[in-house]
């Protein structure tokens, strides 16, 4: 504000879109919904998109067919993953006390997944069998690691050491890949204490997705 009373104001407006390239189409297909659409997951067949709306007008979970048909709102919060059979979605509620919910894509009500002793946040997803989920979470001590939780109940089970990030589940559900505190990337077994260092990664490369058979990693 100037001494003579004049005021200089600014306004910041953020937006984002989801675009998809399809065979035979010259231009990308716009799969956005409202003012700030975020693509989260895609069904194995590529026909169903899971997205979150995180703008000022909404903070909700949507499913949308990639043919461009209207989206379907299925719940609140931030979407995290779509089950392999397309029947359920993982979503997380807003901070400061985020909770994990499993939302049916058809009839039914969202179900909260109890995670006693840990505070979920960040990446998470379904196992191929649809009976378990994995997620990043902090313990009361502040340590952050990956956990596995049975959807039928029980306590979450730690899979990685503390301070592991960039976690991704292999296509066969046998391993989680993650970046350890020392900066190296490792494979952590989801069933045993087996751990292997990932070899072949070049400086600056980071795993972004596994192949369906669990034999290769895209970087």
XYZ file of N, CA and C in Angstrom:
657
model
N 0.845 -1.192 0.000
C 0.000 0.000 0.000
C 0.881 1.243 0.000
N 0.585 2.150 -0.910
C 1.360 3.378 -1.021
C 0.923 4.395 0.037
N 1.781 5.424 0.281
C 1.477 6.440 1.278
C 0.242 7.251 0.904
N -0.043 7.359 -0.394
C -1.214 8.132 -0.810
C -2.495 7.303 -0.822
N -2.412 6.058 -0.307
C -3.616 5.238 -0.195
C -3.867 4.302 -1.348
N -3.076 4.386 -2.397
C -3.261 3.469 -3.515
C -2.762 2.067 -3.140
N -3.459 1.040 -3.643
C -3.158 -0.350 -3.303
C -2.968 -1.153 -4.582
N -1.915 -1.958 -4.603
C -1.685 -2.851 -5.727
C -2.071 -4.268 -5.294
N -3.021 -4.846 -5.979
C -3.516 -6.171 -5.648
C -3.181 -7.158 -6.759
N -3.050 -8.407 -6.377
C -2.826 -9.471 -7.362
C -3.728 -10.646 -7.053
N -3.985 -11.446 -8.051
C -4.841 -12.622 -7.869
C -4.195 -13.812 -8.564
N -4.089 -14.911 -7.833
C -3.519 -16.132 -8.380
C -4.633 -17.154 -8.575
N -4.780 -17.647 -9.785
C -5.808 -18.637 -10.093
C -5.135 -19.859 -10.707
N -5.269 -21.018 -10.048
C -4.647 -22.242 -10.526
C -5.700 -23.174 -11.119
N -5.325 -23.839 -12.188
C -6.210 -24.824 -12.794
C -5.359 -25.909 -13.438
N -5.953 -27.063 -13.665
C -5.246 -28.149 -14.336
C -6.250 -28.975 -15.136
N -5.742 -29.649 -16.164
C -6.592 -30.448 -17.042
C -6.026 -31.855 -17.201
N -6.884 -32.767 -17.612
C -6.483 -34.137 -17.932
C -6.730 -34.354 -19.419
N -5.682 -34.704 -20.148
C -5.786 -34.920 -21.590
C -5.352 -36.337 -21.925
N -6.010 -36.939 -22.898
C -5.662 -38.294 -23.320
C -5.535 -38.398 -24.823
N -4.497 -39.096 -25.289
C -4.317 -39.357 -26.721
C -4.932 -40.711 -27.063
N -5.726 -40.750 -28.116
C -6.412 -41.974 -28.520
C -6.182 -42.237 -30.004
N -6.105 -43.508 -30.409
C -5.858 -43.853 -31.809
C -6.899 -43.227 -32.736
N -6.412 -42.660 -33.830
C -7.302 -42.102 -34.834
C -7.795 -40.702 -34.558
N -7.433 -40.134 -33.414
C -7.872 -38.787 -33.076
C -6.710 -37.815 -33.217
N -6.958 -36.715 -33.899
C -5.903 -35.739 -34.169
C -5.557 -34.942 -32.913
N -6.558 -34.606 -32.125
C -6.338 -33.782 -30.940
C -6.542 -34.604 -29.672
N -5.842 -34.238 -28.595
C -6.065 -34.933 -27.316
C -7.500 -34.756 -26.840
N -8.012 -35.775 -26.194
C -9.367 -35.728 -25.641
C -9.296 -35.168 -24.223
N -10.122 -34.170 -23.938
C -10.125 -33.541 -22.623
C -11.014 -34.352 -21.684
N -10.408 -34.911 -20.641
C -11.136 -35.726 -19.676
C -11.272 -35.026 -18.326
N -11.034 -33.718 -18.303
C -11.179 -32.941 -17.075
C -12.653 -32.819 -16.720
N -12.878 -32.306 -15.490
C -14.269 -32.107 -15.080
C -14.519 -30.667 -14.664
N -13.951 -30.244 -13.525
C -14.170 -28.886 -13.060
C -12.911 -28.052 -13.249
N -12.542 -27.253 -12.232
C -11.469 -26.281 -12.441
C -10.070 -26.826 -12.177
N -9.942 -27.925 -11.402
C -8.602 -28.445 -11.120
C -8.668 -29.964 -11.007
N -8.666 -30.611 -12.134
C -8.782 -32.067 -12.195
C -7.398 -32.708 -12.111
N -7.300 -33.787 -11.347
C -6.034 -34.487 -11.171
C -6.241 -35.967 -11.485
N -5.544 -36.477 -12.508
C -5.624 -37.889 -12.851
C -4.913 -38.711 -11.785
N -5.559 -39.785 -11.310
C -5.014 -40.586 -10.221
C -4.696 -42.006 -10.665
N -5.617 -42.655 -11.365
C -5.422 -44.052 -11.745
C -6.235 -44.348 -12.990
N -5.861 -45.441 -13.659
C -6.516 -45.867 -14.888
C -6.749 -47.363 -14.804
N -7.927 -47.812 -15.210
C -8.230 -49.243 -15.171
C -7.314 -49.996 -16.120
N -7.080 -51.306 -15.866
C -6.177 -52.089 -16.733
C -6.547 -52.031 -18.212
N -7.835 -51.960 -18.501
C -8.264 -51.896 -19.890
C -8.238 -50.510 -20.484
N -7.948 -49.499 -19.652
C -7.851 -48.126 -20.132
C -9.180 -47.447 -20.386
N -10.279 -48.040 -19.930
C -11.583 -47.462 -20.220
C -12.152 -46.620 -19.086
N -11.573 -46.704 -17.882
C -12.090 -45.965 -16.732
C -10.976 -45.175 -16.065
N -11.215 -43.896 -15.873
C -10.252 -42.996 -15.247
C -10.732 -42.630 -13.853
N -9.832 -42.734 -12.881
C -10.090 -42.248 -11.527
C -9.458 -40.879 -11.388
N -10.232 -39.905 -10.946
C -9.698 -38.551 -10.830
C -10.194 -37.879 -9.559
N -9.445 -36.877 -9.129
C -9.823 -36.032 -8.006
C -10.027 -34.621 -8.492
N -10.989 -33.945 -7.915
C -11.155 -32.516 -8.114
C -10.663 -31.829 -6.849
N -9.625 -31.002 -6.974
C -8.997 -30.412 -5.800
C -9.030 -28.892 -5.831
N -9.878 -28.328 -6.661
C -9.980 -26.878 -6.725
C -10.852 -26.314 -5.625
N -11.078 -24.998 -5.668
C -11.878 -24.333 -4.635
C -13.331 -24.779 -4.670
N -13.807 -25.183 -5.843
C -15.217 -25.524 -5.975
C -15.533 -26.936 -5.514
N -14.504 -27.787 -5.355
C -14.779 -29.174 -4.991
C -13.511 -29.854 -4.512
N -13.675 -30.883 -3.696
C -12.586 -31.761 -3.294
C -13.190 -33.147 -3.207
N -13.392 -33.736 -4.373
C -14.192 -34.942 -4.474
C -13.537 -35.976 -5.367
N -14.073 -37.202 -5.277
C -13.576 -38.347 -6.035
C -14.558 -38.653 -7.166
N -14.013 -38.815 -8.371
C -14.846 -39.081 -9.535
C -14.299 -40.262 -10.337
N -15.214 -40.953 -11.009
C -14.867 -41.922 -12.045
C -15.378 -41.383 -13.376
N -14.590 -41.580 -14.420
C -15.021 -41.124 -15.739
C -14.575 -42.116 -16.797
N -15.496 -42.480 -17.670
C -15.144 -43.329 -18.796
C -14.303 -42.519 -19.778
N -13.277 -43.129 -20.331
C -12.378 -42.392 -21.223
C -12.992 -42.121 -22.593
N -14.223 -42.596 -22.830
C -14.907 -42.240 -24.076
C -15.453 -40.819 -24.028
N -15.301 -40.163 -22.869
C -15.733 -38.779 -22.745
C -17.109 -38.609 -22.143
N -17.762 -39.687 -21.739
C -19.081 -39.581 -21.119
C -18.960 -38.863 -19.771
N -20.061 -38.310 -19.262
C -19.997 -37.501 -18.036
C -19.412 -38.274 -16.854
N -18.657 -37.594 -15.985
C -18.064 -38.251 -14.817
C -19.118 -38.579 -13.769
N -18.757 -39.505 -12.884
C -19.639 -39.935 -11.797
C -18.946 -39.647 -10.472
N -19.570 -38.830 -9.637
C -19.012 -38.532 -8.319
C -19.337 -39.685 -7.376
N -18.294 -40.221 -6.695
C -18.531 -41.368 -5.824
C -18.160 -41.096 -4.362
N -17.561 -39.954 -4.058
C -17.213 -39.686 -2.671
C -16.430 -38.408 -2.497
N -16.061 -38.152 -1.241
C -15.295 -36.967 -0.894
C -13.844 -37.326 -0.611
N -12.992 -36.290 -0.562
C -11.578 -36.482 -0.247
C -10.721 -36.568 -1.485
N -9.542 -37.158 -1.319
C -8.585 -37.317 -2.412
C -8.530 -38.778 -2.836
N -8.739 -39.032 -4.112
C -8.644 -40.394 -4.640
C -7.191 -40.845 -4.635
N -6.966 -42.152 -4.395
C -5.608 -42.683 -4.368
C -5.411 -43.876 -5.299
N -6.415 -44.742 -5.465
C -6.214 -45.921 -6.320
C -7.549 -46.561 -6.654
N -7.560 -47.253 -7.810
C -8.710 -48.014 -8.278
C -8.344 -49.489 -8.237
N -9.225 -50.323 -7.673
C -8.930 -51.758 -7.608
C -8.891 -52.349 -9.013
N -8.192 -53.485 -9.161
C -8.006 -54.097 -10.475
C -9.328 -54.477 -11.123
N -10.316 -54.870 -10.313
C -11.613 -55.239 -10.872
C -12.542 -54.046 -11.062
N -12.083 -52.854 -10.681
C -12.874 -51.644 -10.872
C -14.028 -51.472 -9.923
N -14.104 -52.296 -8.864
C -15.252 -52.251 -7.965
C -15.066 -51.338 -6.765
N -13.821 -50.976 -6.464
C -13.562 -50.167 -5.272
C -12.485 -49.117 -5.546
N -12.539 -48.064 -4.754
C -11.572 -46.972 -4.825
C -11.054 -46.697 -3.420
N -9.751 -46.440 -3.301
C -9.193 -45.947 -2.045
C -9.164 -44.421 -2.111
N -9.618 -43.799 -1.028
C -9.552 -42.349 -0.910
C -9.099 -42.007 0.495
N -8.566 -40.802 0.649
C -8.097 -40.357 1.964
C -8.728 -39.004 2.268
N -9.125 -38.824 3.519
C -9.754 -37.570 3.929
C -8.695 -36.483 4.122
N -9.145 -35.279 4.294
C -8.243 -34.138 4.408
C -7.488 -34.138 5.737
N -6.256 -33.545 5.757
C -5.537 -33.325 7.016
C -6.369 -32.413 7.915
N -6.070 -32.326 9.237
C -4.853 -32.824 9.882
C -4.930 -34.280 10.344
N -6.090 -34.897 10.244
C -6.237 -36.286 10.671
C -6.746 -37.134 9.508
N -5.890 -37.368 8.521
C -6.346 -38.127 7.346
C -6.728 -39.561 7.700
N -7.811 -40.027 7.101
C -8.282 -41.388 7.285
C -8.455 -42.038 5.920
N -8.210 -43.351 5.866
C -8.369 -44.087 4.625
C -9.798 -44.612 4.520
N -10.393 -44.466 3.339
C -11.726 -44.986 3.069
C -11.689 -45.845 1.809
N -12.465 -46.924 1.824
C -12.683 -47.722 0.621
C -14.093 -47.419 0.135
N -14.195 -46.926 -1.097
C -15.467 -46.480 -1.651
C -15.891 -47.433 -2.762
N -17.086 -48.016 -2.696
C -17.554 -48.857 -3.804
C -17.888 -48.001 -5.016
N -17.584 -48.497 -6.195
C -17.913 -47.755 -7.412
C -19.353 -47.971 -7.841
N -20.017 -48.973 -7.231
C -21.428 -49.225 -7.467
C -22.221 -48.921 -6.202
N -23.317 -49.622 -5.965
C -24.108 -49.400 -4.761
C -23.308 -49.703 -3.498
N -23.595 -48.971 -2.431
C -22.910 -49.191 -1.166
C -22.386 -47.898 -0.582
N -21.885 -47.978 0.652
C -21.394 -46.822 1.374
C -19.883 -46.926 1.594
N -19.197 -45.793 1.665
C -17.758 -45.811 1.981
C -17.504 -46.463 3.339
N -16.354 -47.152 3.450
C -15.991 -47.823 4.696
C -14.618 -47.339 5.144
N -14.541 -46.855 6.379
C -13.263 -46.400 6.909
C -12.399 -47.585 7.280
N -11.109 -47.501 6.934
C -10.135 -48.538 7.272
C -9.326 -48.056 8.463
N -9.451 -48.760 9.564
C -8.733 -48.368 10.767
C -7.246 -48.702 10.632
N -6.389 -47.752 10.991
C -4.937 -47.944 10.945
C -4.355 -47.546 12.292
N -4.622 -48.311 13.347
C -4.181 -47.922 14.693
C -2.677 -47.758 14.799
N -2.265 -46.648 15.385
C -0.850 -46.414 15.638
C -0.095 -45.711 14.535
N -0.710 -45.513 13.371
C -0.015 -44.845 12.273
C -0.952 -43.832 11.620
N -0.350 -42.828 10.964
C -1.106 -41.758 10.328
C -0.836 -41.781 8.821
N -1.799 -42.262 8.020
C -1.574 -42.420 6.582
C -1.442 -41.098 5.861
N -0.666 -41.141 4.780
C -0.501 -39.980 3.926
C 0.448 -40.297 2.793
N 0.159 -39.812 1.598
C 1.008 -40.107 0.448
C 0.467 -41.261 -0.369
N 1.374 -41.960 -1.047
C 0.967 -43.014 -1.968
C 0.306 -44.185 -1.248
N -0.633 -44.827 -1.936
C -1.270 -46.036 -1.430
C -1.962 -46.736 -2.593
N -2.293 -48.007 -2.394
C -2.931 -48.743 -3.479
C -3.410 -50.110 -3.023
N -4.109 -50.793 -3.941
C -4.603 -52.137 -3.690
C -3.562 -53.181 -4.083
N -3.595 -54.325 -3.412
C -2.887 -55.498 -3.898
C -3.712 -56.122 -5.027
N -3.080 -56.940 -5.885
C -3.820 -57.541 -7.004
C -5.031 -58.351 -6.576
N -4.977 -58.976 -5.377
C -6.106 -59.791 -4.938
C -7.267 -58.964 -4.405
N -7.063 -57.649 -4.232
C -8.122 -56.774 -3.754
C -8.455 -56.930 -2.288
N -7.721 -57.785 -1.560
C -8.013 -58.041 -0.157
C -7.136 -57.226 0.788
N -6.074 -56.653 0.262
C -5.152 -55.872 1.074
C -4.842 -54.553 0.375
N -4.386 -53.586 1.177
C -3.906 -52.325 0.634
C -2.522 -52.046 1.206
N -1.769 -51.217 0.521
C -0.484 -50.739 1.023
C -0.552 -49.216 1.067
N 0.219 -48.621 1.957
C 0.183 -47.168 2.077
C 1.407 -46.675 2.826
N 1.741 -45.420 2.605
C 2.772 -44.737 3.378
C 2.118 -44.099 4.593
N 2.800 -44.171 5.731
C 2.241 -43.594 6.951
C 3.345 -43.316 7.956
N 3.046 -42.412 8.881
C 3.963 -42.065 9.959
C 3.533 -42.736 11.257
N 4.525 -43.196 12.011
C 4.268 -43.689 13.350
C 4.261 -42.505 14.326
N 3.898 -42.771 15.568
C 3.901 -41.707 16.580
C 5.306 -41.137 16.772
N 6.323 -41.955 16.510
C 7.703 -41.491 16.645
C 8.110 -40.522 15.541
N 7.284 -40.442 14.495
C 7.605 -39.577 13.367
C 8.235 -40.313 12.209
N 8.606 -41.591 12.398
C 9.186 -42.377 11.318
C 8.129 -42.658 10.251
N 8.538 -42.548 8.995
C 7.640 -42.748 7.862
C 8.092 -43.972 7.086
N 7.189 -44.885 6.830
C 7.502 -46.107 6.099
C 6.251 -46.634 5.418
N 6.405 -47.727 4.663
C 5.273 -48.344 3.971
C 4.689 -49.461 4.818
N 3.366 -49.601 4.752
C 2.634 -50.564 5.545
C 1.684 -51.360 4.658
N 1.304 -52.524 5.148
C 0.288 -53.353 4.505
C -0.850 -53.563 5.484
N -2.079 -53.452 4.987
C -3.259 -53.585 5.838
C -4.256 -54.540 5.183
N -4.721 -55.512 5.944
C -5.767 -56.421 5.482
C -7.106 -55.701 5.589
N -7.889 -55.697 4.510
C -9.160 -54.989 4.522
C -10.179 -55.652 5.448
N -9.934 -56.905 5.813
C -10.848 -57.593 6.721
C -10.669 -57.145 8.162
N -9.572 -56.436 8.460
C -9.324 -55.942 9.804
C -7.920 -56.248 10.277
N -7.652 -55.979 11.556
C -6.328 -56.196 12.110
C -5.483 -54.941 12.053
N -4.238 -55.066 12.533
C -3.325 -53.938 12.562
C -2.467 -53.891 11.301
N -2.047 -52.704 10.872
C -1.141 -52.617 9.725
C 0.223 -53.213 10.054
N 0.875 -53.731 9.024
C 2.185 -54.383 9.188
C 3.228 -53.614 8.379
N 4.332 -53.236 9.033
C 5.391 -52.476 8.358
C 6.111 -53.355 7.345
N 6.386 -52.799 6.165
C 7.062 -53.526 5.097
C 8.467 -52.993 4.868
N 8.657 -51.698 5.003
C 9.954 -51.087 4.717
C 10.564 -50.506 5.985
N 11.850 -50.227 5.967
C 12.478 -49.483 7.069
C 11.946 -48.054 7.089
N 12.272 -47.287 8.137
C 11.860 -45.877 8.169
C 12.498 -45.077 7.039
N 11.858 -43.957 6.731
C 12.386 -42.955 5.779
C 12.515 -43.496 4.371
N 11.586 -44.341 3.948
C 11.556 -44.840 2.572
C 10.475 -44.081 1.811
N 10.814 -43.597 0.611
C 9.864 -42.846 -0.205
C 9.768 -43.401 -1.607
N 8.898 -42.796 -2.406
C 8.733 -43.204 -3.796
C 8.240 -44.620 -3.964
N 7.392 -45.087 -3.055
C 7.022 -46.502 -3.004
C 6.024 -46.860 -4.105
N 6.257 -48.027 -4.741
C 5.364 -48.567 -5.763
C 5.258 -50.078 -5.591
N 4.059 -50.625 -5.750
C 3.849 -52.066 -5.643
C 4.058 -52.730 -6.992
N 4.745 -53.873 -6.992
C 4.949 -54.620 -8.231
C 3.628 -55.176 -8.736
N 3.573 -55.480 -10.036
C 2.347 -55.965 -10.643
C 1.837 -57.260 -10.060
N 2.744 -58.103 -9.554
C 2.336 -59.364 -8.955
C 2.131 -59.262 -7.449
N 2.362 -58.077 -6.863
C 2.141 -57.858 -5.447
C 3.219 -58.402 -4.538
N 4.332 -58.893 -5.083
C 5.361 -59.529 -4.260
C 6.338 -58.532 -3.645
N 6.533 -57.386 -4.290
C 7.538 -56.437 -3.813
C 7.017 -55.005 -3.863
N 7.557 -54.203 -2.954
C 7.434 -52.754 -3.024
C 8.793 -52.189 -3.379
N 8.843 -51.334 -4.378
C 10.087 -50.628 -4.668
C 10.057 -49.302 -3.916
N 11.225 -48.867 -3.430
C 11.272 -47.621 -2.691
C 12.687 -47.085 -2.574
N 12.792 -45.786 -2.336
C 14.082 -45.128 -2.171
C 14.406 -45.060 -0.685
N 15.500 -45.688 -0.301
C 15.901 -45.734 1.102
C 16.489 -44.397 1.540
N 16.745 -44.284 2.831
C 17.267 -43.035 3.387
C 18.626 -42.669 2.802
N 19.399 -43.679 2.364
C 20.715 -43.396 1.788
C 20.654 -43.001 0.320
N 19.442 -42.946 -0.259
C 19.268 -42.541 -1.648
C 19.216 -43.684 -2.640
N 19.565 -44.909 -2.222
C 19.515 -46.064 -3.114
C 18.087 -46.616 -3.187
N 17.787 -47.256 -4.324
C 16.474 -47.855 -4.528
C 16.550 -49.350 -4.219
N 15.528 -49.856 -3.531
C 15.500 -51.250 -3.116
C 14.143 -51.882 -3.419
N 14.139 -53.216 -3.422
C 12.911 -53.991 -3.476
C 12.676 -54.591 -2.093
N 11.478 -54.395 -1.564
C 11.129 -54.916 -0.246
C 10.002 -55.937 -0.408
N 10.241 -57.155 0.043
C 9.229 -58.196 -0.049
C 8.007 -57.824 0.792
N 6.821 -58.111 0.266
C 5.597 -57.853 1.019
C 5.215 -59.018 1.920
N 5.974 -60.124 1.849
C 5.644 -61.313 2.635
C 6.739 -61.692 3.634
N 7.996 -61.390 3.305
C 9.123 -61.774 4.159
C 9.991 -60.550 4.441
N 11.157 -60.771 5.017
C 12.106 -59.677 5.268
C 13.110 -59.518 4.131
N 12.871 -60.186 3.008
C 13.787 -60.155 1.865
C 13.882 -58.742 1.285
N 15.114 -58.309 1.023
C 15.375 -56.985 0.455
C 16.476 -57.091 -0.592
N 16.293 -56.407 -1.725
C 17.307 -56.390 -2.781
C 17.503 -54.958 -3.265
N 18.740 -54.598 -3.513
C 19.023 -53.306 -4.134
C 18.703 -53.390 -5.622
N 18.035 -52.355 -6.154
C 17.725 -52.310 -7.585
C 18.982 -51.890 -8.335
N 19.409 -52.709 -9.266
C 20.592 -52.404 -10.066
C 20.163 -51.923 -11.444
N 21.022 -51.118 -12.080
C 20.756 -50.666 -13.427
C 20.157 -49.285 -13.538
N 19.747 -48.684 -12.409
C 19.215 -47.328 -12.469
C 20.349 -46.337 -12.687
N 20.157 -45.422 -13.625
C 21.142 -44.383 -13.875
C 20.863 -43.171 -12.995
N 21.870 -42.327 -12.767
C 21.661 -41.129 -11.957
C 20.503 -40.291 -12.506
N 19.608 -39.895 -11.614
C 18.461 -39.087 -12.022
C 17.243 -39.888 -12.424
N 17.358 -41.220 -12.556
C 16.215 -42.050 -12.910
C 15.432 -42.451 -11.661
N 14.118 -42.537 -11.811
C 13.242 -42.875 -10.693
C 12.132 -43.791 -11.183
N 11.880 -44.913 -10.512
C 10.782 -45.801 -10.918
C 9.436 -45.078 -10.859
N 8.616 -45.280 -11.898
C 7.299 -44.648 -11.941
C 6.175 -45.672 -12.093
N 6.494 -46.893 -12.569
C 5.453 -47.909 -12.730
C 6.097 -49.261 -13.000
N 5.419 -50.318 -12.523
C 5.835 -51.685 -12.812
C 5.059 -52.232 -14.004
N 5.646 -53.208 -14.687
C 4.874 -53.968 -15.665
C 3.953 -54.928 -14.915
N 2.909 -55.400 -15.588
C 1.889 -56.217 -14.933
C 2.451 -57.520 -14.386
N 3.494 -58.059 -15.025
C 4.042 -59.345 -14.573
C 5.078 -59.194 -13.458
N 5.394 -57.955 -13.071
C 6.327 -57.717 -11.980
C 7.783 -57.949 -12.322
N 8.120 -58.049 -13.613
C 9.497 -58.344 -14.016
C 10.295 -57.108 -14.414
N 9.619 -56.013 -14.726
C 10.306 -54.814 -15.199
C 9.712 -53.571 -14.532
N 10.525 -52.504 -14.498
C 10.106 -51.232 -13.936
C 10.334 -50.138 -14.975
N 9.318 -49.318 -15.184
C 9.488 -48.122 -16.018
C 10.108 -47.022 -15.156
N 11.033 -46.260 -15.752
C 11.685 -45.174 -15.009
C 11.565 -43.873 -15.786
